[in-house]
Amino acid sequence: MYAVIRNSWLSIVFLLLIALFSSTTLAAKGHIEIESFQLKESGERFYIDVQADIGLSKTMKQALKKGVDLYFVTRLLIMKPRWYWLNEEVARYKERTTLSYQALTRQYRLVQHGQSQNFPTLKAALQALGHQSDLLIREHTPLLPDTTYTAVLQVWLDVSRLSKPFQLEWLDTQDWNLSSEKKVWQVTFPPAPEADNESDYR
């Protein structure tokens, strides 16, 4: 009986250690997870709101403190399916946001949509970076009503914007692989007010 109880406790401790190690590893590597998004219409234009959880790896945080700017890209593509050829891109939203650390003021700065904003902590800056609203979707061709399109949404760290010497020094590790999974779903325009645009994504 004692042996059974002892083995049960050992199993529980083992599972807890695995969970702790997994969460620690995730935090060390960094992550981007798109938690929600919503397409909406205002006037004759379409916009998207995006909520993402963003965490940096230890290596990224160290580089940031050393004065290295980090560049994040949010991109939405609206594609028109074509059975006879590749899908046609009919609209998109793409924005690059810069995250930096100001050593003199000990603040973090975000530059997005041509405007800058300072934050006292990295956590606050990442929360603002992850919450983006009223992102204008630019149409290449008019989005037709009652037509089904394929939407693709992704957020990632653009390492190609870093300086070459820095890339040679740091980018030989997996610590810089920071990207969300692609959210792919079917959408019909105009989107219904307050519609749940996530219901069909995969």
PDB file of C-alpha atoms in Angstrom:
ATOM      1  CA  MET A   1       0.000   0.000   0.000  1.00  0.00           C
ATOM      2  CA  TYR A   2       2.809   2.381   0.916  1.00  0.00           C
ATOM      3  CA  ALA A   3       4.552   1.607  -2.360  1.00  0.00           C
ATOM      4  CA  VAL A   4       1.384   2.425  -4.336  1.00  0.00           C
ATOM      5  CA  ILE A   5       0.950   5.791  -2.558  1.00  0.00           C
ATOM      6  CA  ARG A   6       4.643   6.577  -3.006  1.00  0.00           C
ATOM      7  CA  ASN A   7       4.503   5.797  -6.724  1.00  0.00           C
ATOM      8  CA  SER A   8       1.381   7.940  -7.106  1.00  0.00           C
ATOM      9  CA  TRP A   9       3.094  10.908  -5.465  1.00  0.00           C
ATOM     10  CA  LEU A  10       6.170  10.416  -7.616  1.00  0.00           C
ATOM     11  CA  SER A  11       3.987  10.422 -10.725  1.00  0.00           C
ATOM     12  CA  ILE A  12       2.291  13.655  -9.644  1.00  0.00           C
ATOM     13  CA  VAL A  13       5.636  15.332  -8.902  1.00  0.00           C
ATOM     14  CA  PHE A  14       6.979  14.164 -12.267  1.00  0.00           C
ATOM     15  CA  LEU A  15       4.001  15.630 -14.131  1.00  0.00           C
ATOM     16  CA  LEU A  16       4.325  18.929 -12.255  1.00  0.00           C
ATOM     17  CA  LEU A  17       8.011  19.118 -13.149  1.00  0.00           C
ATOM     18  CA  ILE A  18       7.188  18.505 -16.798  1.00  0.00           C
ATOM     19  CA  ALA A  19       4.554  21.262 -16.764  1.00  0.00           C
ATOM     20  CA  LEU A  20       6.950  23.665 -15.033  1.00  0.00           C
ATOM     21  CA  PHE A  21       9.729  22.887 -17.488  1.00  0.00           C
ATOM     22  CA  SER A  22       7.412  23.337 -20.463  1.00  0.00           C
ATOM     23  CA  SER A  23       6.151  26.729 -19.273  1.00  0.00           C
ATOM     24  CA  THR A  24       9.694  27.867 -18.470  1.00  0.00           C
ATOM     25  CA  THR A  25      10.904  26.759 -21.888  1.00  0.00           C
ATOM     26  CA  LEU A  26       8.019  28.585 -23.587  1.00  0.00           C
ATOM     27  CA  ALA A  27       8.798  31.775 -21.717  1.00  0.00           C
ATOM     28  CA  ALA A  28      12.514  31.494 -22.532  1.00  0.00           C
ATOM     29  CA  LYS A  29      11.830  31.095 -26.265  1.00  0.00           C
ATOM     30  CA  GLY A  30       9.195  33.790 -26.535  1.00  0.00           C
ATOM     31  CA  HIS A  31       5.812  33.465 -28.221  1.00  0.00           C
ATOM     32  CA  ILE A  32       3.122  35.230 -30.240  1.00  0.00           C
ATOM     33  CA  GLU A  33      -0.436  33.953 -29.976  1.00  0.00           C
ATOM     34  CA  ILE A  34      -3.332  35.629 -31.772  1.00  0.00           C
ATOM     35  CA  GLU A  35      -6.132  35.522 -29.201  1.00  0.00           C
ATOM     36  CA  SER A  36      -8.912  37.288 -31.117  1.00  0.00           C
ATOM     37  CA  PHE A  37      -9.633  39.355 -34.197  1.00  0.00           C
ATOM     38  CA  GLN A  38     -12.638  41.066 -35.729  1.00  0.00           C
ATOM     39  CA  LEU A  39     -13.405  42.438 -39.171  1.00  0.00           C
ATOM     40  CA  LYS A  40     -15.725  45.435 -39.271  1.00  0.00           C
ATOM     41  CA  GLU A  41     -17.086  48.034 -41.657  1.00  0.00           C
ATOM     42  CA  SER A  42     -17.158  51.811 -41.212  1.00  0.00           C
ATOM     43  CA  GLY A  43     -18.562  53.891 -44.007  1.00  0.00           C
ATOM     44  CA  GLU A  44     -17.266  52.360 -47.195  1.00  0.00           C
ATOM     45  CA  ARG A  45     -14.064  51.028 -45.637  1.00  0.00           C
ATOM     46  CA  PHE A  46     -13.155  47.833 -43.808  1.00  0.00           C
ATOM     47  CA  TYR A  47     -11.000  47.497 -40.706  1.00  0.00           C
ATOM     48  CA  ILE A  48      -9.661  44.753 -38.468  1.00  0.00           C
ATOM     49  CA  ASP A  49      -9.023  44.637 -34.709  1.00  0.00           C
ATOM     50  CA  VAL A  50      -6.322  42.226 -33.504  1.00  0.00           C
ATOM     51  CA  GLN A  51      -5.545  41.041 -29.972  1.00  0.00           C
ATOM     52  CA  ALA A  52      -2.326  39.029 -29.569  1.00  0.00           C
ATOM     53  CA  ASP A  53      -0.310  37.796 -26.594  1.00  0.00           C
ATOM     54  CA  ILE A  54       3.381  38.550 -27.196  1.00  0.00           C
ATOM     55  CA  GLY A  55       6.339  37.399 -25.104  1.00  0.00           C
ATOM     56  CA  LEU A  56      10.043  37.890 -25.805  1.00  0.00           C
ATOM     57  CA  SER A  57      12.820  35.386 -25.293  1.00  0.00           C
ATOM     58  CA  LYS A  58      15.613  36.135 -22.828  1.00  0.00           C
ATOM     59  CA  THR A  59      17.955  36.797 -25.750  1.00  0.00           C
ATOM     60  CA  MET A  60      15.558  39.351 -27.247  1.00  0.00           C
ATOM     61  CA  LYS A  61      15.177  41.152 -23.926  1.00  0.00           C
ATOM     62  CA  GLN A  62      18.962  41.363 -23.555  1.00  0.00           C
ATOM     63  CA  ALA A  63      19.360  42.712 -27.082  1.00  0.00           C
ATOM     64  CA  LEU A  64      16.615  45.262 -26.474  1.00  0.00           C
ATOM     65  CA  LYS A  65      18.385  46.536 -23.362  1.00  0.00           C
ATOM     66  CA  LYS A  66      21.585  46.868 -25.417  1.00  0.00           C
ATOM     67  CA  GLY A  67      19.880  49.245 -27.824  1.00  0.00           C
ATOM     68  CA  VAL A  68      18.739  46.856 -30.563  1.00  0.00           C
ATOM     69  CA  ASP A  69      15.391  47.822 -32.100  1.00  0.00           C
ATOM     70  CA  LEU A  70      12.907  45.001 -32.713  1.00  0.00           C
ATOM     71  CA  TYR A  71      10.539  45.121 -35.680  1.00  0.00           C
ATOM     72  CA  PHE A  72       7.152  43.381 -35.599  1.00  0.00           C
ATOM     73  CA  VAL A  73       4.893  42.883 -38.607  1.00  0.00           C
ATOM     74  CA  THR A  74       1.122  42.457 -38.570  1.00  0.00           C
ATOM     75  CA  ARG A  75      -0.289  41.322 -41.911  1.00  0.00           C
ATOM     76  CA  LEU A  76      -3.761  40.462 -43.142  1.00  0.00           C
ATOM     77  CA  LEU A  77      -4.329  39.165 -46.677  1.00  0.00           C
ATOM     78  CA  ILE A  78      -7.742  38.860 -48.330  1.00  0.00           C
ATOM     79  CA  MET A  79      -7.630  36.315 -51.139  1.00  0.00           C
ATOM     80  CA  LYS A  80     -10.161  35.477 -53.823  1.00  0.00           C
ATOM     81  CA  PRO A  81     -10.117  31.705 -54.512  1.00  0.00           C
ATOM     82  CA  ARG A  82      -9.614  30.728 -58.151  1.00  0.00           C
ATOM     83  CA  TRP A  83     -10.035  27.119 -59.249  1.00  0.00           C
ATOM     84  CA  TYR A  84      -7.996  27.582 -62.427  1.00  0.00           C
ATOM     85  CA  TRP A  85      -4.979  29.401 -60.948  1.00  0.00           C
ATOM     86  CA  LEU A  86      -3.403  30.614 -57.706  1.00  0.00           C
ATOM     87  CA  ASN A  87      -5.615  32.610 -55.347  1.00  0.00           C
ATOM     88  CA  GLU A  88      -5.760  36.318 -56.166  1.00  0.00           C
ATOM     89  CA  GLU A  89      -4.851  38.868 -53.493  1.00  0.00           C
ATOM     90  CA  VAL A  90      -7.596  41.497 -53.526  1.00  0.00           C
ATOM     91  CA  ALA A  91      -6.874  43.403 -50.283  1.00  0.00           C
ATOM     92  CA  ARG A  92      -4.355  43.583 -47.477  1.00  0.00           C
ATOM     93  CA  TYR A  93      -3.232  45.267 -44.307  1.00  0.00           C
ATOM     94  CA  LYS A  94       0.451  45.329 -43.389  1.00  0.00           C
ATOM     95  CA  GLU A  95       2.091  47.376 -40.666  1.00  0.00           C
ATOM     96  CA  ARG A  96       5.571  47.309 -39.163  1.00  0.00           C
ATOM     97  CA  THR A  97       5.899  48.342 -35.504  1.00  0.00           C
ATOM     98  CA  THR A  98       9.236  49.207 -33.878  1.00  0.00           C
ATOM     99  CA  LEU A  99       9.948  48.342 -30.243  1.00  0.00           C
ATOM    100  CA  SER A 100      12.979  49.981 -28.617  1.00  0.00           C
ATOM    101  CA  TYR A 101      14.440  50.710 -25.189  1.00  0.00           C
ATOM    102  CA  GLN A 102      15.489  54.233 -24.172  1.00  0.00           C
ATOM    103  CA  ALA A 103      18.388  53.863 -21.738  1.00  0.00           C
ATOM    104  CA  LEU A 104      18.371  57.511 -20.587  1.00  0.00           C
ATOM    105  CA  THR A 105      14.707  57.524 -19.560  1.00  0.00           C
ATOM    106  CA  ARG A 106      14.545  53.768 -18.838  1.00  0.00           C
ATOM    107  CA  GLN A 107      11.390  53.507 -20.889  1.00  0.00           C
ATOM    108  CA  TYR A 108      10.248  51.345 -23.772  1.00  0.00           C
ATOM    109  CA  ARG A 109       9.038  52.976 -26.961  1.00  0.00           C
ATOM    110  CA  LEU A 110       6.628  51.777 -29.627  1.00  0.00           C
ATOM    111  CA  VAL A 111       6.522  53.426 -33.044  1.00  0.00           C
ATOM    112  CA  GLN A 112       3.471  52.402 -35.069  1.00  0.00           C
ATOM    113  CA  HIS A 113       1.199  54.130 -37.558  1.00  0.00           C
ATOM    114  CA  GLY A 114       3.766  56.942 -37.702  1.00  0.00           C
ATOM    115  CA  GLN A 115       3.352  57.761 -34.003  1.00  0.00           C
ATOM    116  CA  SER A 116       5.487  56.954 -30.958  1.00  0.00           C
ATOM    117  CA  GLN A 117       4.417  56.108 -27.412  1.00  0.00           C
ATOM    118  CA  ASN A 118       6.505  55.464 -24.291  1.00  0.00           C
ATOM    119  CA  PHE A 119       5.879  52.832 -21.598  1.00  0.00           C
ATOM    120  CA  PRO A 120       7.448  52.377 -18.148  1.00  0.00           C
ATOM    121  CA  THR A 121       7.719  48.575 -18.462  1.00  0.00           C
ATOM    122  CA  LEU A 122       8.267  45.991 -21.168  1.00  0.00           C
ATOM    123  CA  LYS A 123       5.035  44.265 -20.155  1.00  0.00           C
ATOM    124  CA  ALA A 124       3.017  47.421 -20.825  1.00  0.00           C
ATOM    125  CA  ALA A 125       4.732  47.943 -24.186  1.00  0.00           C
ATOM    126  CA  LEU A 126       4.035  44.362 -25.279  1.00  0.00           C
ATOM    127  CA  GLN A 127       0.396  44.649 -24.232  1.00  0.00           C
ATOM    128  CA  ALA A 128       0.034  47.759 -26.397  1.00  0.00           C
ATOM    129  CA  LEU A 129       1.867  46.045 -29.245  1.00  0.00           C
ATOM    130  CA  GLY A 130      -0.492  43.083 -29.051  1.00  0.00           C
ATOM    131  CA  HIS A 131      -3.653  45.221 -29.003  1.00  0.00           C
ATOM    132  CA  GLN A 132      -4.170  46.858 -32.383  1.00  0.00           C
ATOM    133  CA  SER A 133      -7.499  48.322 -33.457  1.00  0.00           C
ATOM    134  CA  ASP A 134      -9.023  50.042 -36.492  1.00  0.00           C
ATOM    135  CA  LEU A 135      -6.400  48.709 -38.904  1.00  0.00           C
ATOM    136  CA  LEU A 136      -7.426  49.879 -42.370  1.00  0.00           C
ATOM    137  CA  ILE A 137      -7.670  47.162 -45.014  1.00  0.00           C
ATOM    138  CA  ARG A 138      -6.487  48.506 -48.353  1.00  0.00           C
ATOM    139  CA  GLU A 139      -8.377  47.108 -51.310  1.00  0.00           C
ATOM    140  CA  HIS A 140      -6.629  46.364 -54.610  1.00  0.00           C
ATOM    141  CA  THR A 141     -10.007  45.676 -56.200  1.00  0.00           C
ATOM    142  CA  PRO A 142     -13.449  46.316 -54.662  1.00  0.00           C
ATOM    143  CA  LEU A 143     -14.572  43.653 -52.176  1.00  0.00           C
ATOM    144  CA  LEU A 144     -17.802  42.361 -53.658  1.00  0.00           C
ATOM    145  CA  PRO A 145     -20.866  41.725 -51.483  1.00  0.00           C
ATOM    146  CA  ASP A 146     -22.100  38.168 -51.000  1.00  0.00           C
ATOM    147  CA  THR A 147     -18.731  36.837 -52.181  1.00  0.00           C
ATOM    148  CA  THR A 148     -16.671  34.437 -50.095  1.00  0.00           C
ATOM    149  CA  TYR A 149     -12.997  35.300 -49.636  1.00  0.00           C
ATOM    150  CA  THR A 150     -10.131  33.633 -47.776  1.00  0.00           C
ATOM    151  CA  ALA A 151      -8.490  35.734 -45.049  1.00  0.00           C
ATOM    152  CA  VAL A 152      -4.988  35.050 -43.696  1.00  0.00           C
ATOM    153  CA  LEU A 153      -3.706  36.812 -40.556  1.00  0.00           C
ATOM    154  CA  GLN A 154      -0.234  36.561 -38.987  1.00  0.00           C
ATOM    155  CA  VAL A 155       2.048  38.493 -36.609  1.00  0.00           C
ATOM    156  CA  TRP A 156       5.826  37.971 -36.505  1.00  0.00           C
ATOM    157  CA  LEU A 157       9.219  39.433 -35.590  1.00  0.00           C
ATOM    158  CA  ASP A 158      11.001  40.662 -38.736  1.00  0.00           C
ATOM    159  CA  VAL A 159      14.626  39.648 -38.184  1.00  0.00           C
ATOM    160  CA  SER A 160      15.539  40.761 -41.711  1.00  0.00           C
ATOM    161  CA  ARG A 161      15.399  44.367 -40.470  1.00  0.00           C
ATOM    162  CA  LEU A 162      18.210  43.819 -37.977  1.00  0.00           C
ATOM    163  CA  SER A 163      21.730  44.899 -38.885  1.00  0.00           C
ATOM    164  CA  LYS A 164      23.941  42.295 -40.584  1.00  0.00           C
ATOM    165  CA  PRO A 165      26.670  42.282 -37.880  1.00  0.00           C
ATOM    166  CA  PHE A 166      24.012  41.681 -35.277  1.00  0.00           C
ATOM    167  CA  GLN A 167      22.490  38.860 -37.310  1.00  0.00           C
ATOM    168  CA  LEU A 168      25.852  37.130 -37.560  1.00  0.00           C
ATOM    169  CA  GLU A 169      26.352  37.396 -33.807  1.00  0.00           C
ATOM    170  CA  TRP A 170      22.896  36.449 -32.560  1.00  0.00           C
ATOM    171  CA  LEU A 171      20.756  34.807 -35.215  1.00  0.00           C
ATOM    172  CA  ASP A 172      22.473  31.431 -35.121  1.00  0.00           C
ATOM    173  CA  THR A 173      20.106  30.375 -32.323  1.00  0.00           C
ATOM    174  CA  GLN A 174      16.420  29.475 -32.235  1.00  0.00           C
ATOM    175  CA  ASP A 175      15.726  32.295 -29.792  1.00  0.00           C
ATOM    176  CA  TRP A 176      14.834  34.625 -32.653  1.00  0.00           C
ATOM    177  CA  ASN A 177      12.166  32.438 -34.260  1.00  0.00           C
ATOM    178  CA  LEU A 178       9.142  34.442 -33.154  1.00  0.00           C
ATOM    179  CA  SER A 179       5.924  34.174 -35.151  1.00  0.00           C
ATOM    180  CA  SER A 180       2.271  33.425 -34.599  1.00  0.00           C
ATOM    181  CA  GLU A 181       0.482  30.650 -36.383  1.00  0.00           C
ATOM    182  CA  LYS A 182      -1.428  31.735 -39.462  1.00  0.00           C
ATOM    183  CA  LYS A 183      -5.129  32.264 -38.874  1.00  0.00           C
ATOM    184  CA  VAL A 184      -7.019  31.265 -42.024  1.00  0.00           C
ATOM    185  CA  TRP A 185     -10.783  31.627 -42.349  1.00  0.00           C
ATOM    186  CA  GLN A 186     -13.568  32.319 -44.835  1.00  0.00           C
ATOM    187  CA  VAL A 187     -15.240  35.737 -44.808  1.00  0.00           C
ATOM    188  CA  THR A 188     -18.085  37.351 -46.723  1.00  0.00           C
ATOM    189  CA  PHE A 189     -18.299  41.127 -47.118  1.00  0.00           C
ATOM    190  CA  PRO A 190     -19.702  43.210 -45.671  1.00  0.00           C
ATOM    191  CA  PRO A 191     -19.076  41.516 -42.309  1.00  0.00           C
ATOM    192  CA  ALA A 192     -22.101  41.370 -40.021  1.00  0.00           C
ATOM    193  CA  PRO A 193     -22.017  43.857 -37.094  1.00  0.00           C
ATOM    194  CA  GLU A 194     -20.449  42.328 -33.976  1.00  0.00           C
ATOM    195  CA  ALA A 195     -19.969  39.056 -35.874  1.00  0.00           C
ATOM    196  CA  ASP A 196     -17.630  36.417 -34.526  1.00  0.00           C
ATOM    197  CA  ASN A 197     -15.042  36.368 -37.289  1.00  0.00           C
ATOM    198  CA  GLU A 198     -13.081  33.579 -35.622  1.00  0.00           C
ATOM    199  CA  SER A 199     -15.710  30.880 -35.907  1.00  0.00           C
ATOM    200  CA  ASP A 200     -14.448  29.514 -39.219  1.00  0.00           C
ATOM    201  CA  TYR A 201     -10.675  29.940 -38.928  1.00  0.00           C
ATOM    202  CA  ARG A 202      -8.290  27.014 -38.989  1.00  0.00           C
TER     203      ARG A 202
END
